[in-house]
Amino acid sequence: MRVPGARCYVAGRMPELPEVEIARRNLARWLHGHRVVKSEADNTRVFRGAKRARFSELTGRVESLDRKGKYLLLTFEGERGLLAHLGMTGKFVRRPEGQVEPHSRARFHLDDGSVIHFKDSRLFGRMEPAPAARLPQLKAIRELGRDPVVEGLTAEQLREALGRSKQGLKVALMDQGRVAGLGNIYAAEALFLAGLHPARKPASLKPEEWERLTQAIHEVLQAAMAQEQGEEQVYLEEEQGSENPFRIYGRAGTPCPKCGAKVQSFTQGGRTTHFCSKCQPLRSKARKR
Ligand SMILES: [Zn+2]
């Protein structure tokens, strides 16, 4: 389905920090000044291991709507809360009451006659109702590293989080326990911008390289969030012929946007990594940005 004004993405893209932040802002806008009059959830595996019956208790005013990494934390009046993760294909959409939404798995009915659906075709998303006070203590949240946007991230903090990892730099960046929110796309984009090879060992990075990488992380996340601001819906479904908005991700075989060399790819930690061997040499060398 194509919606006018909606942005299209390259195939197989999963939501990362910027997309989850946009989802958070959409929810905040839709819920502002309104009450949830009824909540309902179908029996699907997005509730695996969680008390689905509790979902119907999520009514009234939404008191806070936070994000950490790729997780959303909603608290409702009456000390009730919800942890939500979009997984691969999850998204929140707002529709008029009565409209059927394909792949809708859970719904918030609002007092303005609209319905917020959590739709998820592939069911890798996750919902976990929990008392509001317990949300930050849930295992999924406790185990997360710093969120670069919510909590900030300095070069020193990044070095501390990644420095002892024996993994390649990109795999370490995608480890949610080290830094929360980066996935295959924004890790690749940040490394390209910083001119660092994805397989570099974190211990080999020099202070100025940590600085560059930290700056690049902030830059790619901020740019992605700015681009998507104000859009009603963010569509992440695979679409034929959609334009690739990224500098390096998904560009294997095409010219590098910086130097024109052919973009390379290899498998790293089970995922495809895209990089430019000229702009991102495996050996550290002095370079100017
Ligand atoms: Zn290049």
PDB file of C-alpha atoms and ligand atoms in Angstrom:
ATOM      1  CA  MET A   1       0.000   0.000   0.000  1.00  0.00           C
ATOM      2  CA  ARG A   2       1.245   3.471  -0.842  1.00  0.00           C
ATOM      3  CA  VAL A   3       0.074   6.499   1.041  1.00  0.00           C
ATOM      4  CA  PRO A   4       0.572   9.996  -0.380  1.00  0.00           C
ATOM      5  CA  GLY A   5       3.316  11.746   1.503  1.00  0.00           C
ATOM      6  CA  ALA A   6       4.549   8.566   3.116  1.00  0.00           C
ATOM      7  CA  ARG A   7       8.207   7.738   2.742  1.00  0.00           C
ATOM      8  CA  CYS A   8       9.378   4.543   1.191  1.00  0.00           C
ATOM      9  CA  TYR A   9      12.319   2.511   2.257  1.00  0.00           C
ATOM     10  CA  VAL A  10      14.612  -0.091   0.895  1.00  0.00           C
ATOM     11  CA  ALA A  11      13.666  -3.703   1.340  1.00  0.00           C
ATOM     12  CA  GLY A  12      14.056  -5.505   4.636  1.00  0.00           C
ATOM     13  CA  ARG A  13      14.586  -2.447   6.746  1.00  0.00           C
ATOM     14  CA  MET A  14      13.897  -2.811  10.430  1.00  0.00           C
ATOM     15  CA  PRO A  15      12.993   0.065  12.720  1.00  0.00           C
ATOM     16  CA  GLU A  16      15.953   1.533  14.592  1.00  0.00           C
ATOM     17  CA  LEU A  17      16.204   4.423  17.042  1.00  0.00           C
ATOM     18  CA  PRO A  18      14.986   7.181  14.643  1.00  0.00           C
ATOM     19  CA  GLU A  19      11.959   5.218  13.443  1.00  0.00           C
ATOM     20  CA  VAL A  20      10.985   4.289  17.002  1.00  0.00           C
ATOM     21  CA  GLU A  21      11.403   7.917  18.043  1.00  0.00           C
ATOM     22  CA  ILE A  22       9.091   8.981  15.190  1.00  0.00           C
ATOM     23  CA  ALA A  23       6.577   6.360  16.366  1.00  0.00           C
ATOM     24  CA  ARG A  24       6.844   7.847  19.864  1.00  0.00           C
ATOM     25  CA  ARG A  25       6.210  11.358  18.580  1.00  0.00           C
ATOM     26  CA  ASN A  26       3.231  10.198  16.515  1.00  0.00           C
ATOM     27  CA  LEU A  27       1.718   8.465  19.545  1.00  0.00           C
ATOM     28  CA  ALA A  28       2.321  11.526  21.706  1.00  0.00           C
ATOM     29  CA  ARG A  29       0.588  13.739  19.146  1.00  0.00           C
ATOM     30  CA  TRP A  30      -2.376  11.423  18.707  1.00  0.00           C
ATOM     31  CA  LEU A  31      -2.844  10.894  22.456  1.00  0.00           C
ATOM     32  CA  HIS A  32      -2.327  14.493  23.529  1.00  0.00           C
ATOM     33  CA  GLY A  33      -5.472  15.788  25.230  1.00  0.00           C
ATOM     34  CA  HIS A  34      -7.318  12.525  24.662  1.00  0.00           C
ATOM     35  CA  ARG A  35      -8.283   9.512  26.674  1.00  0.00           C
ATOM     36  CA  VAL A  36      -8.153   5.879  25.755  1.00  0.00           C
ATOM     37  CA  VAL A  37     -11.719   4.637  26.249  1.00  0.00           C
ATOM     38  CA  LYS A  38     -11.055   1.011  25.373  1.00  0.00           C
ATOM     39  CA  SER A  39      -8.023  -1.179  24.721  1.00  0.00           C
ATOM     40  CA  GLU A  40      -8.044  -4.596  23.163  1.00  0.00           C
ATOM     41  CA  ALA A  41      -5.456  -7.052  21.917  1.00  0.00           C
ATOM     42  CA  ASP A  42      -5.712 -10.175  19.809  1.00  0.00           C
ATOM     43  CA  ASN A  43      -4.119 -13.413  20.890  1.00  0.00           C
ATOM     44  CA  THR A  44      -0.869 -13.283  18.924  1.00  0.00           C
ATOM     45  CA  ARG A  45       2.764 -13.885  19.698  1.00  0.00           C
ATOM     46  CA  VAL A  46       3.503 -10.187  20.142  1.00  0.00           C
ATOM     47  CA  PHE A  47       2.372 -10.932  23.719  1.00  0.00           C
ATOM     48  CA  ARG A  48       4.662 -13.929  24.126  1.00  0.00           C
ATOM     49  CA  GLY A  49       5.509 -14.399  27.772  1.00  0.00           C
ATOM     50  CA  ALA A  50       3.413 -11.369  28.789  1.00  0.00           C
ATOM     51  CA  LYS A  51      -0.018 -11.022  30.375  1.00  0.00           C
ATOM     52  CA  ARG A  52      -2.163 -10.122  27.394  1.00  0.00           C
ATOM     53  CA  ALA A  53      -5.338  -9.818  29.508  1.00  0.00           C
ATOM     54  CA  ARG A  54      -3.707  -6.822  31.203  1.00  0.00           C
ATOM     55  CA  PHE A  55      -3.720  -4.906  27.915  1.00  0.00           C
ATOM     56  CA  SER A  56      -7.451  -4.167  28.322  1.00  0.00           C
ATOM     57  CA  GLU A  57      -6.627  -2.312  31.571  1.00  0.00           C
ATOM     58  CA  LEU A  58      -4.656   0.315  29.641  1.00  0.00           C
ATOM     59  CA  THR A  59      -7.288   3.030  29.555  1.00  0.00           C
ATOM     60  CA  GLY A  60      -7.639   6.673  30.500  1.00  0.00           C
ATOM     61  CA  ARG A  61      -4.976   9.318  30.064  1.00  0.00           C
ATOM     62  CA  VAL A  62      -1.467   8.482  28.939  1.00  0.00           C
ATOM     63  CA  GLU A  63       0.811  10.128  31.479  1.00  0.00           C
ATOM     64  CA  SER A  64       4.187   9.520  29.909  1.00  0.00           C
ATOM     65  CA  LEU A  65       5.546   8.185  26.682  1.00  0.00           C
ATOM     66  CA  ASP A  66       9.256   7.452  26.725  1.00  0.00           C
ATOM     67  CA  ARG A  67      11.722   5.635  24.549  1.00  0.00           C
ATOM     68  CA  LYS A  68      14.905   3.824  25.353  1.00  0.00           C
ATOM     69  CA  GLY A  69      16.770   2.353  22.418  1.00  0.00           C
ATOM     70  CA  LYS A  70      14.188   0.609  20.288  1.00  0.00           C
ATOM     71  CA  TYR A  71      11.698   0.252  23.149  1.00  0.00           C
ATOM     72  CA  LEU A  72       8.684   2.418  23.922  1.00  0.00           C
ATOM     73  CA  LEU A  73       7.491   2.796  27.508  1.00  0.00           C
ATOM     74  CA  LEU A  74       3.946   4.067  27.990  1.00  0.00           C
ATOM     75  CA  THR A  75       2.399   4.815  31.334  1.00  0.00           C
ATOM     76  CA  PHE A  76      -1.313   5.280  31.827  1.00  0.00           C
ATOM     77  CA  GLU A  77      -3.213   6.768  34.724  1.00  0.00           C
ATOM     78  CA  GLY A  78      -3.749   4.239  37.509  1.00  0.00           C
ATOM     79  CA  GLU A  79      -0.080   3.159  37.513  1.00  0.00           C
ATOM     80  CA  ARG A  80      -0.469   0.932  34.499  1.00  0.00           C
ATOM     81  CA  GLY A  81       2.205   0.618  31.881  1.00  0.00           C
ATOM     82  CA  LEU A  82       3.123  -0.922  28.566  1.00  0.00           C
ATOM     83  CA  LEU A  83       6.457  -1.878  27.053  1.00  0.00           C
ATOM     84  CA  ALA A  84       6.369  -2.013  23.247  1.00  0.00           C
ATOM     85  CA  HIS A  85       8.902  -3.003  20.593  1.00  0.00           C
ATOM     86  CA  LEU A  86       8.237  -2.706  16.867  1.00  0.00           C
ATOM     87  CA  GLY A  87      10.321  -5.760  15.968  1.00  0.00           C
ATOM     88  CA  MET A  88      10.754  -5.996  12.199  1.00  0.00           C
ATOM     89  CA  THR A  89       7.419  -4.865  10.790  1.00  0.00           C
ATOM     90  CA  GLY A  90       5.520  -3.373  13.734  1.00  0.00           C
ATOM     91  CA  LYS A  91       4.033   0.103  13.503  1.00  0.00           C
ATOM     92  CA  PHE A  92       1.405   2.285  15.096  1.00  0.00           C
ATOM     93  CA  VAL A  93      -1.180   3.823  12.777  1.00  0.00           C
ATOM     94  CA  ARG A  94      -4.232   5.981  13.474  1.00  0.00           C
ATOM     95  CA  ARG A  95      -7.495   5.200  11.708  1.00  0.00           C
ATOM     96  CA  PRO A  96     -11.142   6.249  12.038  1.00  0.00           C
ATOM     97  CA  GLU A  97     -13.288   4.021  14.277  1.00  0.00           C
ATOM     98  CA  GLY A  98     -14.773   1.143  12.292  1.00  0.00           C
ATOM     99  CA  GLN A  99     -12.081   0.973   9.629  1.00  0.00           C
ATOM    100  CA  VAL A 100     -10.539  -2.447   9.266  1.00  0.00           C
ATOM    101  CA  GLU A 101      -6.740  -2.397   9.435  1.00  0.00           C
ATOM    102  CA  PRO A 102      -4.814  -5.355   8.015  1.00  0.00           C
ATOM    103  CA  HIS A 103      -2.424  -7.048  10.472  1.00  0.00           C
ATOM    104  CA  SER A 104      -3.843  -5.077  13.413  1.00  0.00           C
ATOM    105  CA  ARG A 105      -2.794  -6.914  16.588  1.00  0.00           C
ATOM    106  CA  ALA A 106      -3.824  -4.470  19.337  1.00  0.00           C
ATOM    107  CA  ARG A 107      -5.915  -1.308  19.474  1.00  0.00           C
ATOM    108  CA  PHE A 108      -6.408   1.811  21.564  1.00  0.00           C
ATOM    109  CA  HIS A 109      -9.841   3.384  21.028  1.00  0.00           C
ATOM    110  CA  LEU A 110      -9.691   7.115  21.748  1.00  0.00           C
ATOM    111  CA  ASP A 111     -12.405   9.542  22.862  1.00  0.00           C
ATOM    112  CA  ASP A 112     -12.094  11.466  19.571  1.00  0.00           C
ATOM    113  CA  GLY A 113     -13.442   8.568  17.522  1.00  0.00           C
ATOM    114  CA  SER A 114     -10.073   7.415  16.278  1.00  0.00           C
ATOM    115  CA  VAL A 115      -8.314   4.127  16.841  1.00  0.00           C
ATOM    116  CA  ILE A 116      -4.570   3.611  17.206  1.00  0.00           C
ATOM    117  CA  HIS A 117      -3.670   0.195  15.833  1.00  0.00           C
ATOM    118  CA  PHE A 118      -0.498  -1.698  16.518  1.00  0.00           C
ATOM    119  CA  LYS A 119      -0.096  -3.535  13.247  1.00  0.00           C
ATOM    120  CA  ASP A 120       2.555  -6.135  12.647  1.00  0.00           C
ATOM    121  CA  SER A 121       2.527  -8.457   9.649  1.00  0.00           C
ATOM    122  CA  ARG A 122       5.451 -10.645  10.723  1.00  0.00           C
ATOM    123  CA  LEU A 123       4.772 -10.653  14.471  1.00  0.00           C
ATOM    124  CA  PHE A 124       8.324  -9.981  15.650  1.00  0.00           C
ATOM    125  CA  GLY A 125       7.017  -6.986  17.583  1.00  0.00           C
ATOM    126  CA  ARG A 126       6.479  -7.215  21.295  1.00  0.00           C
ATOM    127  CA  MET A 127       3.970  -5.908  23.846  1.00  0.00           C
ATOM    128  CA  GLU A 128       4.285  -6.333  27.572  1.00  0.00           C
ATOM    129  CA  PRO A 129       1.791  -4.747  29.961  1.00  0.00           C
ATOM    130  CA  ALA A 130       3.380  -4.137  33.379  1.00  0.00           C
ATOM    131  CA  PRO A 131       2.811  -1.832  36.365  1.00  0.00           C
ATOM    132  CA  ALA A 132       4.144   1.618  35.436  1.00  0.00           C
ATOM    133  CA  ALA A 133       6.758   1.614  38.190  1.00  0.00           C
ATOM    134  CA  ARG A 134       8.145  -1.707  36.996  1.00  0.00           C
ATOM    135  CA  LEU A 135       8.751  -0.682  33.377  1.00  0.00           C
ATOM    136  CA  PRO A 136      12.313   0.579  33.888  1.00  0.00           C
ATOM    137  CA  GLN A 137      13.125  -2.588  35.846  1.00  0.00           C
ATOM    138  CA  LEU A 138      12.032  -4.995  33.127  1.00  0.00           C
ATOM    139  CA  LYS A 139      14.907  -7.150  31.949  1.00  0.00           C
ATOM    140  CA  ALA A 140      14.708  -5.854  28.383  1.00  0.00           C
ATOM    141  CA  ILE A 141      15.208  -2.274  29.615  1.00  0.00           C
ATOM    142  CA  ARG A 142      17.705  -2.965  32.391  1.00  0.00           C
ATOM    143  CA  GLU A 143      20.034  -4.667  29.943  1.00  0.00           C
ATOM    144  CA  LEU A 144      20.198  -1.752  27.508  1.00  0.00           C
ATOM    145  CA  GLY A 145      23.245   0.440  27.089  1.00  0.00           C
ATOM    146  CA  ARG A 146      23.029   4.212  26.783  1.00  0.00           C
ATOM    147  CA  ASP A 147      20.530   5.750  24.408  1.00  0.00           C
ATOM    148  CA  PRO A 148      22.573   8.343  22.463  1.00  0.00           C
ATOM    149  CA  VAL A 149      19.605  10.705  22.068  1.00  0.00           C
ATOM    150  CA  VAL A 150      17.795  10.390  25.400  1.00  0.00           C
ATOM    151  CA  GLU A 151      20.834  10.006  27.637  1.00  0.00           C
ATOM    152  CA  GLY A 152      23.523  11.550  25.471  1.00  0.00           C
ATOM    153  CA  LEU A 153      26.727   9.876  24.383  1.00  0.00           C
ATOM    154  CA  THR A 154      30.242  11.260  24.592  1.00  0.00           C
ATOM    155  CA  ALA A 155      33.324   9.804  22.941  1.00  0.00           C
ATOM    156  CA  GLU A 156      34.509   8.684  26.361  1.00  0.00           C
ATOM    157  CA  GLN A 157      31.219   6.919  27.099  1.00  0.00           C
ATOM    158  CA  LEU A 158      31.290   5.246  23.699  1.00  0.00           C
ATOM    159  CA  ARG A 159      34.840   4.051  24.262  1.00  0.00           C
ATOM    160  CA  GLU A 160      33.858   2.671  27.670  1.00  0.00           C
ATOM    161  CA  ALA A 161      30.844   0.888  26.186  1.00  0.00           C
ATOM    162  CA  LEU A 162      32.677  -0.631  23.225  1.00  0.00           C
ATOM    163  CA  GLY A 163      36.343  -0.543  24.090  1.00  0.00           C
ATOM    164  CA  ARG A 164      36.656  -4.030  25.573  1.00  0.00           C
ATOM    165  CA  SER A 165      34.598  -5.762  22.918  1.00  0.00           C
ATOM    166  CA  LYS A 166      36.461  -8.381  20.903  1.00  0.00           C
ATOM    167  CA  GLN A 167      33.879  -8.041  18.164  1.00  0.00           C
ATOM    168  CA  GLY A 168      34.175  -5.958  15.048  1.00  0.00           C
ATOM    169  CA  LEU A 169      33.215  -2.335  15.483  1.00  0.00           C
ATOM    170  CA  LYS A 170      29.894  -2.608  13.663  1.00  0.00           C
ATOM    171  CA  VAL A 171      28.776  -5.724  15.535  1.00  0.00           C
ATOM    172  CA  ALA A 172      29.705  -4.042  18.826  1.00  0.00           C
ATOM    173  CA  LEU A 173      27.758  -0.916  17.844  1.00  0.00           C
ATOM    174  CA  MET A 174      24.675  -3.026  17.172  1.00  0.00           C
ATOM    175  CA  ASP A 175      24.903  -4.734  20.566  1.00  0.00           C
ATOM    176  CA  GLN A 176      21.960  -3.163  22.427  1.00  0.00           C
ATOM    177  CA  GLY A 177      23.664  -3.817  25.761  1.00  0.00           C
ATOM    178  CA  ARG A 178      26.490  -1.459  24.751  1.00  0.00           C
ATOM    179  CA  VAL A 179      24.657   1.295  22.890  1.00  0.00           C
ATOM    180  CA  ALA A 180      20.858   1.243  22.635  1.00  0.00           C
ATOM    181  CA  GLY A 181      19.105   1.953  19.369  1.00  0.00           C
ATOM    182  CA  LEU A 182      21.591   1.354  16.557  1.00  0.00           C
ATOM    183  CA  GLY A 183      20.896  -1.433  14.083  1.00  0.00           C
ATOM    184  CA  ASN A 184      22.344  -2.563  10.795  1.00  0.00           C
ATOM    185  CA  ILE A 185      21.568   0.655   8.937  1.00  0.00           C
ATOM    186  CA  TYR A 186      22.636   3.431  11.296  1.00  0.00           C
ATOM    187  CA  ALA A 187      25.711   1.526  12.484  1.00  0.00           C
ATOM    188  CA  ALA A 188      26.834   1.241   8.840  1.00  0.00           C
ATOM    189  CA  GLU A 189      25.972   4.871   8.124  1.00  0.00           C
ATOM    190  CA  ALA A 190      27.858   6.134  11.189  1.00  0.00           C
ATOM    191  CA  LEU A 191      30.959   4.069  10.365  1.00  0.00           C
ATOM    192  CA  PHE A 192      30.946   5.345   6.792  1.00  0.00           C
ATOM    193  CA  LEU A 193      30.612   8.931   7.931  1.00  0.00           C
ATOM    194  CA  ALA A 194      33.428   8.434  10.437  1.00  0.00           C
ATOM    195  CA  GLY A 195      35.622   6.688   7.853  1.00  0.00           C
ATOM    196  CA  LEU A 196      36.056   3.578   9.999  1.00  0.00           C
ATOM    197  CA  HIS A 197      36.151   0.003   8.745  1.00  0.00           C
ATOM    198  CA  PRO A 198      33.260  -2.060  10.208  1.00  0.00           C
ATOM    199  CA  ALA A 199      35.631  -4.890  11.183  1.00  0.00           C
ATOM    200  CA  ARG A 200      38.100  -2.718  13.114  1.00  0.00           C
ATOM    201  CA  LYS A 201      38.589  -3.944  16.657  1.00  0.00           C
ATOM    202  CA  PRO A 202      37.290  -1.336  19.103  1.00  0.00           C
ATOM    203  CA  ALA A 203      40.533  -1.576  21.115  1.00  0.00           C
ATOM    204  CA  SER A 204      42.471  -0.323  18.081  1.00  0.00           C
ATOM    205  CA  LEU A 205      40.647   3.018  17.876  1.00  0.00           C
ATOM    206  CA  LYS A 206      42.558   6.190  18.619  1.00  0.00           C
ATOM    207  CA  PRO A 207      41.022   9.033  20.646  1.00  0.00           C
ATOM    208  CA  GLU A 208      40.275  11.087  17.519  1.00  0.00           C
ATOM    209  CA  GLU A 209      38.559   8.073  15.965  1.00  0.00           C
ATOM    210  CA  TRP A 210      36.282   7.690  18.988  1.00  0.00           C
ATOM    211  CA  GLU A 211      35.480  11.380  18.613  1.00  0.00           C
ATOM    212  CA  ARG A 212      34.696  10.983  14.924  1.00  0.00           C
ATOM    213  CA  LEU A 213      32.530   7.942  15.509  1.00  0.00           C
ATOM    214  CA  THR A 214      30.577   9.603  18.317  1.00  0.00           C
ATOM    215  CA  GLN A 215      29.939  12.669  16.183  1.00  0.00           C
ATOM    216  CA  ALA A 216      28.898  10.482  13.245  1.00  0.00           C
ATOM    217  CA  ILE A 217      26.419   8.531  15.399  1.00  0.00           C
ATOM    218  CA  HIS A 218      24.748  11.746  16.532  1.00  0.00           C
ATOM    219  CA  GLU A 219      24.773  13.107  13.018  1.00  0.00           C
ATOM    220  CA  VAL A 220      23.117  10.116  11.320  1.00  0.00           C
ATOM    221  CA  LEU A 221      20.480   9.776  14.048  1.00  0.00           C
ATOM    222  CA  GLN A 222      19.622  13.482  14.084  1.00  0.00           C
ATOM    223  CA  ALA A 223      19.436  13.622  10.294  1.00  0.00           C
ATOM    224  CA  ALA A 224      17.100  10.621  10.164  1.00  0.00           C
ATOM    225  CA  MET A 225      14.812  12.034  12.844  1.00  0.00           C
ATOM    226  CA  ALA A 226      14.720  15.462  11.200  1.00  0.00           C
ATOM    227  CA  GLN A 227      13.806  14.026   7.814  1.00  0.00           C
ATOM    228  CA  GLU A 228      10.883  12.120   9.138  1.00  0.00           C
ATOM    229  CA  GLN A 229       9.463  14.806  11.337  1.00  0.00           C
ATOM    230  CA  GLY A 230       5.872  15.761  10.775  1.00  0.00           C
ATOM    231  CA  GLU A 231       4.951  12.705   8.815  1.00  0.00           C
ATOM    232  CA  GLU A 232       1.762  11.024   9.786  1.00  0.00           C
ATOM    233  CA  GLN A 233       2.938   7.537   8.949  1.00  0.00           C
ATOM    234  CA  VAL A 234       6.269   5.968   8.483  1.00  0.00           C
ATOM    235  CA  TYR A 235       6.072   2.987   6.219  1.00  0.00           C
ATOM    236  CA  LEU A 236       8.752   0.401   6.589  1.00  0.00           C
ATOM    237  CA  GLU A 237       7.271  -2.264   4.410  1.00  0.00           C
ATOM    238  CA  GLU A 238       9.164  -3.544   1.464  1.00  0.00           C
ATOM    239  CA  GLU A 239       8.174  -1.733  -1.684  1.00  0.00           C
ATOM    240  CA  GLN A 240       9.311  -2.274  -5.210  1.00  0.00           C
ATOM    241  CA  GLY A 241      11.430   0.480  -6.633  1.00  0.00           C
ATOM    242  CA  SER A 242      11.692   2.500  -3.438  1.00  0.00           C
ATOM    243  CA  GLU A 243      14.538   4.950  -3.315  1.00  0.00           C
ATOM    244  CA  ASN A 244      17.457   4.223  -1.018  1.00  0.00           C
ATOM    245  CA  PRO A 245      17.887   7.285   1.211  1.00  0.00           C
ATOM    246  CA  PHE A 246      21.149   6.037   2.774  1.00  0.00           C
ATOM    247  CA  ARG A 247      24.753   6.905   1.997  1.00  0.00           C
ATOM    248  CA  ILE A 248      26.205   3.410   2.228  1.00  0.00           C
ATOM    249  CA  TYR A 249      23.536   0.977   3.456  1.00  0.00           C
ATOM    250  CA  GLY A 250      22.147  -1.157   0.634  1.00  0.00           C
ATOM    251  CA  ARG A 251      24.529   0.321  -1.948  1.00  0.00           C
ATOM    252  CA  ALA A 252      26.846  -2.636  -2.635  1.00  0.00           C
ATOM    253  CA  GLY A 253      28.175  -2.525  -6.179  1.00  0.00           C
ATOM    254  CA  THR A 254      27.330   1.139  -6.725  1.00  0.00           C
ATOM    255  CA  PRO A 255      29.810   4.036  -6.565  1.00  0.00           C
ATOM    256  CA  CYS A 256      30.707   5.350  -3.122  1.00  0.00           C
ATOM    257  CA  PRO A 257      29.064   8.775  -2.677  1.00  0.00           C
ATOM    258  CA  LYS A 258      32.365  10.183  -1.327  1.00  0.00           C
ATOM    259  CA  CYS A 259      35.084   8.742  -3.566  1.00  0.00           C
ATOM    260  CA  GLY A 260      33.352   6.869  -6.377  1.00  0.00           C
ATOM    261  CA  ALA A 261      34.964   3.488  -5.596  1.00  0.00           C
ATOM    262  CA  LYS A 262      32.663   0.487  -5.679  1.00  0.00           C
ATOM    263  CA  VAL A 263      30.785  -0.054  -2.399  1.00  0.00           C
ATOM    264  CA  GLN A 264      31.631  -3.453  -0.922  1.00  0.00           C
ATOM    265  CA  SER A 265      29.663  -5.826   1.249  1.00  0.00           C
ATOM    266  CA  PHE A 266      30.414  -8.757   3.503  1.00  0.00           C
ATOM    267  CA  THR A 267      28.623 -10.766   6.166  1.00  0.00           C
ATOM    268  CA  GLN A 268      29.336  -9.768   9.721  1.00  0.00           C
ATOM    269  CA  GLY A 269      27.526 -11.134  12.763  1.00  0.00           C
ATOM    270  CA  GLY A 270      24.965 -12.718  10.429  1.00  0.00           C
ATOM    271  CA  ARG A 271      24.072  -9.423   8.764  1.00  0.00           C
ATOM    272  CA  THR A 272      25.193  -7.807   5.542  1.00  0.00           C
ATOM    273  CA  THR A 273      27.598  -4.954   6.084  1.00  0.00           C
ATOM    274  CA  HIS A 274      28.120  -2.287   3.437  1.00  0.00           C
ATOM    275  CA  PHE A 275      31.252  -0.157   3.365  1.00  0.00           C
ATOM    276  CA  CYS A 276      33.786   1.559   1.118  1.00  0.00           C
ATOM    277  CA  SER A 277      37.238   0.005   1.369  1.00  0.00           C
ATOM    278  CA  LYS A 278      38.858   3.267   0.259  1.00  0.00           C
ATOM    279  CA  CYS A 279      37.029   5.615   2.658  1.00  0.00           C
ATOM    280  CA  GLN A 280      36.962   3.050   5.482  1.00  0.00           C
ATOM    281  CA  PRO A 281      40.383   1.370   5.460  1.00  0.00           C
ATOM    282  CA  LEU A 282      40.975  -1.530   7.826  1.00  0.00           C
ATOM    283  CA  ARG A 283      44.188   0.081   9.005  1.00  0.00           C
ATOM    284  CA  SER A 284      43.942   3.301  10.905  1.00  0.00           C
ATOM    285  CA  LYS A 285      45.548   6.240   9.193  1.00  0.00           C
ATOM    286  CA  ALA A 286      45.570   9.944   9.794  1.00  0.00           C
ATOM    287  CA  ARG A 287      42.836  11.638   7.841  1.00  0.00           C
ATOM    288  CA  LYS A 288      40.988  14.878   7.806  1.00  0.00           C
ATOM    289  CA  ARG A 289      37.220  15.112   7.804  1.00  0.00           C
TER     290      ARG A 289
HETATM  291 ZN    ZN B   1      34.574   5.826  -0.705  1.00  0.00          ZN
END
